[in-house]
Amino acid sequence: MEAAINYPIDWLEERSGLIGGLRYFLFRKVPADTNWFHTLGSATLTAFLVQAITGVILAMYYKPDPATAYSSIQHITNDLTLGWLVRGMHKWGASVFIILLFFHMARVFLFGAYKYPRELNWIIGVTLLVTGMLEGFTGYLLPWDQTAYWATVVGINLNGTAPILGPFLADFLRGGAEIGGDTLSRFYSLHMLIIPGLIFALIGLHLYLVVRLGVTSPPWSKEAAGEDWADRGEPSMDGRPRQGLTQPRPRGNG
Ligand code: HEM
Protein backbone atom coordinates (compact mmCIF):
# COMPACT_ATOMS: atom_id res chain seq x y z
CA MET A 1 0.00 0.00 0.00
CA GLU A 2 2.78 2.43 1.05
CA ALA A 3 4.77 1.61 -2.07
CA ALA A 4 1.68 2.21 -4.22
CA ILE A 5 1.30 5.71 -2.73
CA ASN A 6 5.01 6.53 -2.83
CA TYR A 7 5.64 5.38 -6.39
CA PRO A 8 3.80 8.20 -8.20
CA ILE A 9 5.08 10.78 -5.68
CA ASP A 10 8.70 9.64 -6.20
CA TRP A 11 8.12 9.56 -9.95
CA LEU A 12 6.95 13.16 -9.93
CA GLU A 13 9.69 14.33 -7.54
CA GLU A 14 12.46 12.74 -9.60
CA ARG A 15 11.25 14.46 -12.75
CA SER A 16 10.16 17.88 -11.41
CA GLY A 17 11.35 18.53 -7.84
CA LEU A 18 7.76 19.70 -7.18
CA ILE A 19 7.29 17.60 -4.03
CA GLY A 20 10.51 18.99 -2.52
CA GLY A 21 9.30 22.50 -3.37
CA LEU A 22 5.94 21.82 -1.70
CA ARG A 23 7.67 20.43 1.41
CA TYR A 24 9.86 23.54 1.58
CA PHE A 25 6.75 25.74 1.25
CA LEU A 26 4.74 23.90 3.91
CA PHE A 27 7.50 23.30 6.46
CA ARG A 28 9.51 26.52 6.13
CA LYS A 29 10.37 28.40 9.31
CA VAL A 30 8.32 31.40 10.40
CA PRO A 31 8.93 33.60 13.46
CA ALA A 32 7.61 32.03 16.68
CA ASP A 33 5.46 35.07 17.47
CA THR A 34 3.33 35.22 14.34
CA ASN A 35 -0.34 35.69 15.22
CA TRP A 36 -3.85 35.71 13.75
CA PHE A 37 -3.20 38.96 11.87
CA HIS A 38 -0.76 37.02 9.70
CA THR A 39 -3.66 34.95 8.35
CA LEU A 40 -5.23 37.94 6.57
CA GLY A 41 -3.11 37.41 3.44
CA SER A 42 -4.28 33.78 3.17
CA ALA A 43 -7.86 34.90 3.88
CA THR A 44 -7.58 37.35 0.97
CA LEU A 45 -6.22 34.55 -1.20
CA THR A 46 -9.13 32.30 -0.20
CA ALA A 47 -11.64 35.06 -1.07
CA PHE A 48 -9.95 35.49 -4.46
CA LEU A 49 -10.13 31.74 -5.17
CA VAL A 50 -13.85 31.73 -4.27
CA GLN A 51 -14.33 34.56 -6.80
CA ALA A 52 -12.38 32.62 -9.44
CA ILE A 53 -14.38 29.40 -8.94
CA THR A 54 -17.83 31.02 -8.75
CA GLY A 55 -16.87 33.29 -11.67
CA VAL A 56 -16.04 30.32 -13.89
CA ILE A 57 -19.44 28.78 -13.08
CA LEU A 58 -21.24 32.06 -13.84
CA ALA A 59 -19.33 32.37 -17.13
CA MET A 60 -20.92 29.09 -18.27
CA TYR A 61 -24.35 30.75 -18.29
CA TYR A 62 -23.77 34.49 -18.60
CA LYS A 63 -24.22 36.04 -22.07
CA PRO A 64 -22.23 39.27 -22.62
CA ASP A 65 -24.60 40.94 -25.05
CA PRO A 66 -26.90 43.93 -24.34
CA ALA A 67 -29.93 41.96 -25.56
CA THR A 68 -29.31 38.92 -23.36
CA ALA A 69 -27.03 39.90 -20.45
CA TYR A 70 -29.77 40.92 -18.01
CA SER A 71 -32.03 37.97 -18.80
CA SER A 72 -29.11 35.51 -18.56
CA ILE A 73 -28.46 36.80 -15.03
CA GLN A 74 -32.17 36.45 -14.18
CA HIS A 75 -31.99 32.90 -15.53
CA ILE A 76 -28.95 32.12 -13.34
CA THR A 77 -30.64 33.55 -10.25
CA ASN A 78 -34.14 32.14 -10.69
CA ASP A 79 -33.95 28.94 -12.75
CA LEU A 80 -30.61 27.19 -12.28
CA THR A 81 -30.01 24.79 -9.39
CA LEU A 82 -28.20 26.80 -6.70
CA GLY A 83 -27.65 29.56 -9.27
CA TRP A 84 -28.78 32.14 -6.71
CA LEU A 85 -26.12 30.85 -4.31
CA VAL A 86 -23.27 30.94 -6.83
CA ARG A 87 -24.26 34.42 -8.00
CA GLY A 88 -24.73 35.63 -4.42
CA MET A 89 -21.34 34.26 -3.40
CA HIS A 90 -19.70 36.02 -6.35
CA LYS A 91 -21.52 39.30 -5.75
CA TRP A 92 -21.00 39.51 -1.97
CA GLY A 93 -17.63 37.77 -2.20
CA ALA A 94 -16.35 40.69 -4.27
CA SER A 95 -16.85 42.99 -1.27
CA VAL A 96 -15.37 40.42 1.11
CA PHE A 97 -12.28 40.21 -1.11
CA ILE A 98 -11.78 43.99 -1.18
CA ILE A 99 -12.38 44.35 2.58
CA LEU A 100 -9.89 41.56 3.38
CA LEU A 101 -7.42 43.15 0.96
CA PHE A 102 -7.57 46.38 2.95
CA PHE A 103 -7.32 44.56 6.31
CA HIS A 104 -4.28 42.65 5.05
CA MET A 105 -2.70 45.86 3.77
CA ALA A 106 -3.39 47.58 7.11
CA ARG A 107 -1.70 44.71 8.98
CA VAL A 108 1.34 44.94 6.70
CA PHE A 109 1.47 48.72 7.21
CA LEU A 110 1.00 48.68 10.98
CA PHE A 111 3.59 45.91 11.43
CA GLY A 112 6.05 47.91 9.28
CA ALA A 113 6.30 44.84 7.03
CA TYR A 114 6.66 47.05 3.94
CA LYS A 115 10.21 48.07 4.99
CA TYR A 116 13.49 46.62 3.72
CA PRO A 117 13.76 44.01 2.31
CA ARG A 118 10.03 43.77 1.47
CA GLU A 119 9.51 47.02 -0.49
CA LEU A 120 9.11 45.13 -3.75
CA ASN A 121 6.40 42.94 -2.23
CA TRP A 122 4.56 46.07 -1.07
CA ILE A 123 4.74 47.45 -4.63
CA ILE A 124 3.39 44.15 -5.99
CA GLY A 125 0.68 44.43 -3.31
CA VAL A 126 -0.27 47.91 -4.55
CA THR A 127 -0.67 46.55 -8.10
CA LEU A 128 -2.83 43.77 -6.64
CA LEU A 129 -4.96 46.40 -4.95
CA VAL A 130 -5.39 48.33 -8.22
CA THR A 131 -6.15 45.19 -10.26
CA GLY A 132 -8.55 44.01 -7.52
CA MET A 133 -10.47 47.30 -7.72
CA LEU A 134 -10.51 47.09 -11.53
CA GLU A 135 -12.14 43.67 -11.18
CA GLY A 136 -14.89 45.34 -9.15
CA PHE A 137 -15.32 48.15 -11.68
CA THR A 138 -15.48 45.88 -14.76
CA GLY A 139 -17.73 43.33 -13.03
CA TYR A 140 -20.27 45.96 -11.99
CA LEU A 141 -21.37 46.59 -15.60
CA LEU A 142 -22.06 42.95 -16.42
CA PRO A 143 -25.68 42.65 -15.06
CA TRP A 144 -26.53 45.42 -17.59
CA ASP A 145 -29.27 46.97 -15.46
CA GLN A 146 -29.80 50.66 -14.72
CA THR A 147 -27.42 50.71 -11.73
CA ALA A 148 -24.72 48.94 -13.72
CA TYR A 149 -25.09 51.23 -16.73
CA TRP A 150 -25.07 54.53 -14.86
CA ALA A 151 -22.33 53.52 -12.44
CA THR A 152 -20.17 52.77 -15.46
CA VAL A 153 -21.08 56.10 -17.08
CA VAL A 154 -19.87 57.83 -13.90
CA GLY A 155 -16.72 55.65 -13.69
CA ILE A 156 -15.74 56.24 -17.30
CA ASN A 157 -16.45 59.98 -17.10
CA LEU A 158 -14.32 60.22 -13.96
CA ASN A 159 -11.44 58.52 -15.77
CA GLY A 160 -12.03 60.86 -18.71
CA THR A 161 -11.22 63.90 -16.55
CA ALA A 162 -7.63 62.74 -15.93
CA PRO A 163 -5.04 65.12 -17.42
CA ILE A 164 -3.73 64.30 -20.95
CA LEU A 165 -4.46 60.55 -20.85
CA GLY A 166 -8.07 60.91 -19.62
CA PRO A 167 -9.90 61.10 -22.99
CA PHE A 168 -7.87 58.17 -24.38
CA LEU A 169 -8.59 56.11 -21.29
CA ALA A 170 -12.32 56.85 -21.53
CA ASP A 171 -12.33 55.93 -25.24
CA PHE A 172 -10.46 52.74 -24.52
CA LEU A 173 -12.90 51.74 -21.77
CA ARG A 174 -15.99 52.57 -23.85
CA GLY A 175 -14.67 50.86 -26.97
CA GLY A 176 -16.37 53.59 -29.03
CA ALA A 177 -18.21 56.90 -28.69
CA GLU A 178 -21.08 55.44 -26.61
CA ILE A 179 -21.43 52.81 -23.92
CA GLY A 180 -22.96 49.81 -25.70
CA GLY A 181 -22.37 46.24 -26.79
CA ASP A 182 -18.66 46.78 -27.43
CA THR A 183 -18.21 48.21 -23.94
CA LEU A 184 -19.94 45.20 -22.43
CA SER A 185 -17.82 42.60 -24.24
CA ARG A 186 -14.69 44.65 -23.53
CA PHE A 187 -15.49 44.79 -19.81
CA TYR A 188 -16.32 41.07 -19.83
CA SER A 189 -12.99 40.18 -21.44
CA LEU A 190 -11.12 42.39 -18.96
CA HIS A 191 -13.15 41.01 -16.05
CA MET A 192 -12.83 37.29 -16.71
CA LEU A 193 -9.61 36.92 -18.70
CA ILE A 194 -7.11 39.75 -18.60
CA ILE A 195 -7.34 41.08 -15.04
CA PRO A 196 -7.76 37.69 -13.28
CA GLY A 197 -4.80 36.36 -15.30
CA LEU A 198 -2.76 39.32 -14.12
CA ILE A 199 -3.91 38.85 -10.52
CA PHE A 200 -2.96 35.14 -10.57
CA ALA A 201 0.51 36.01 -11.88
CA LEU A 202 0.95 38.80 -9.32
CA ILE A 203 -0.19 36.55 -6.45
CA GLY A 204 2.37 33.96 -7.62
CA LEU A 205 5.14 36.59 -7.46
CA HIS A 206 3.80 37.93 -4.14
CA LEU A 207 3.86 34.50 -2.50
CA TYR A 208 7.27 33.69 -3.98
CA LEU A 209 8.63 36.77 -2.21
CA VAL A 210 6.76 35.94 1.02
CA VAL A 211 8.42 32.50 1.07
CA ARG A 212 11.81 33.86 0.02
CA LEU A 213 11.92 36.69 2.57
CA GLY A 214 9.87 35.14 5.38
CA VAL A 215 7.16 36.99 7.29
CA THR A 216 7.79 39.80 9.76
CA SER A 217 7.31 39.52 13.50
CA PRO A 218 4.85 41.90 15.16
CA PRO A 219 6.32 45.29 16.18
CA TRP A 220 6.17 44.30 19.85
CA SER A 221 8.23 41.19 19.18
CA LYS A 222 11.03 40.64 21.68
CA GLU A 223 12.50 38.09 19.35
CA ALA A 224 12.80 40.59 16.48
CA ALA A 225 14.17 43.19 18.91
CA GLY A 226 17.19 40.98 19.47
CA GLU A 227 16.23 38.79 22.41
CA ASP A 228 17.70 35.44 21.53
CA TRP A 229 15.83 32.25 22.08
CA ALA A 230 18.75 31.11 24.18
CA ASP A 231 18.31 34.18 26.49
CA ARG A 232 14.78 33.04 27.20
CA GLY A 233 15.91 29.52 27.89
CA GLU A 234 14.22 28.34 24.70
CA PRO A 235 16.90 27.08 22.35
CA SER A 236 15.99 26.96 18.68
CA MET A 237 16.11 23.62 16.99
CA ASP A 238 19.81 23.83 16.15
CA GLY A 239 20.68 25.53 19.44
CA ARG A 240 21.45 28.91 17.86
CA PRO A 241 19.21 31.99 17.71
CA ARG A 242 17.17 32.12 14.52
CA GLN A 243 18.50 34.45 11.83
CA GLY A 244 18.90 34.82 8.12
CA LEU A 245 16.11 34.73 5.58
CA THR A 246 13.44 33.95 8.16
CA GLN A 247 14.34 37.21 9.92
CA PRO A 248 16.39 39.48 7.68
CA ARG A 249 18.28 42.20 9.56
CA PRO A 250 18.20 45.88 8.49
CA ARG A 251 21.01 47.01 6.17
CA GLY A 252 24.26 48.10 7.79
CA ASN A 253 23.50 46.30 11.03
CA GLY A 254 26.24 43.73 10.62
C1 HEM B 1 -4.94 39.51 -3.86
C2 HEM B 1 -4.37 40.19 -2.92
C3 HEM B 1 -3.34 39.69 -1.94
C4 HEM B 1 -3.07 38.41 -1.53
C5 HEM B 1 -3.76 37.12 -1.97
C6 HEM B 1 -1.98 38.48 -0.58
C7 HEM B 1 -1.44 37.38 0.08
C8 HEM B 1 -0.43 37.46 1.02
C9 HEM B 1 0.00 36.39 1.90
C10 HEM B 1 -0.62 34.98 1.93
C11 HEM B 1 1.02 36.86 2.67
C12 HEM B 1 1.78 36.10 3.79
C13 HEM B 1 0.96 36.06 5.07
C14 HEM B 1 0.53 37.41 5.56
O1 HEM B 1 1.39 38.25 5.84
O2 HEM B 1 -0.69 37.62 5.63
C15 HEM B 1 1.27 38.24 2.27
C16 HEM B 1 2.25 39.05 2.78
C17 HEM B 1 2.50 40.36 2.38
N1 HEM B 1 1.67 41.15 1.62
FE1 HEM B 1 0.04 40.48 0.60
N2 HEM B 1 -1.59 39.79 -0.44
C18 HEM B 1 -2.40 40.57 -1.24
C19 HEM B 1 -2.40 41.95 -1.32
C20 HEM B 1 -1.45 42.79 -0.73
C21 HEM B 1 -1.50 44.24 -0.72
C22 HEM B 1 -2.65 45.08 -1.31
C23 HEM B 1 -0.35 44.67 -0.10
C24 HEM B 1 0.12 46.07 0.16
C25 HEM B 1 -0.09 47.10 -0.62
C26 HEM B 1 0.40 43.49 0.28
C27 HEM B 1 1.65 43.50 0.88
C28 HEM B 1 2.22 42.40 1.49
C29 HEM B 1 3.52 42.41 2.15
C30 HEM B 1 4.51 43.61 2.24
C31 HEM B 1 3.70 41.14 2.71
C32 HEM B 1 4.88 40.64 3.55
C33 HEM B 1 4.43 40.75 4.99
C34 HEM B 1 5.44 40.22 5.95
O3 HEM B 1 6.52 39.81 5.54
O4 HEM B 1 5.13 40.18 7.14
N3 HEM B 1 -0.31 42.36 -0.08
N4 HEM B 1 0.37 38.59 1.28
Short mmCIF file of N, CA and C in Angstrom, two decimals, residues 7 13 19 60 67 91 94 154 159 165-166:
data_model
loop_
_atom_site.label_atom_id
_atom_site.label_comp_id
_atom_site.label_asym_id
_atom_site.label_seq_id
_atom_site.Cartn_x
_atom_site.Cartn_y
_atom_site.Cartn_z
N TYR A 7 5.10 5.48 -5.03
CA TYR A 7 5.64 5.38 -6.39
C TYR A 7 5.34 6.61 -7.25
N GLU A 13 8.58 13.61 -8.18
CA GLU A 13 9.69 14.33 -7.54
C GLU A 13 10.96 14.22 -8.37
N ILE A 19 7.63 18.04 -5.40
CA ILE A 19 7.29 17.60 -4.03
C ILE A 19 8.24 18.26 -3.03
N MET A 60 -20.31 30.15 -17.46
CA MET A 60 -20.92 29.09 -18.27
C MET A 60 -22.33 29.47 -18.71
N ALA A 67 -28.59 42.51 -25.43
CA ALA A 67 -29.93 41.96 -25.56
C ALA A 67 -30.18 40.81 -24.57
N LYS A 91 -21.19 37.88 -5.94
CA LYS A 91 -21.52 39.30 -5.75
C LYS A 91 -21.04 39.81 -4.38
N ALA A 94 -17.18 39.61 -3.72
CA ALA A 94 -16.35 40.69 -4.27
C ALA A 94 -16.05 41.71 -3.17
N VAL A 154 -20.59 56.98 -14.86
CA VAL A 154 -19.87 57.83 -13.90
C VAL A 154 -18.38 57.44 -13.87
N ASN A 159 -12.73 58.82 -15.16
CA ASN A 159 -11.44 58.52 -15.77
C ASN A 159 -11.13 59.51 -16.89
N LEU A 165 -4.07 61.91 -20.46
CA LEU A 165 -4.46 60.55 -20.85
C LEU A 165 -5.96 60.29 -20.72
N GLY A 166 -6.66 61.15 -19.95
CA GLY A 166 -8.07 60.91 -19.62
C GLY A 166 -8.95 60.53 -20.81
#
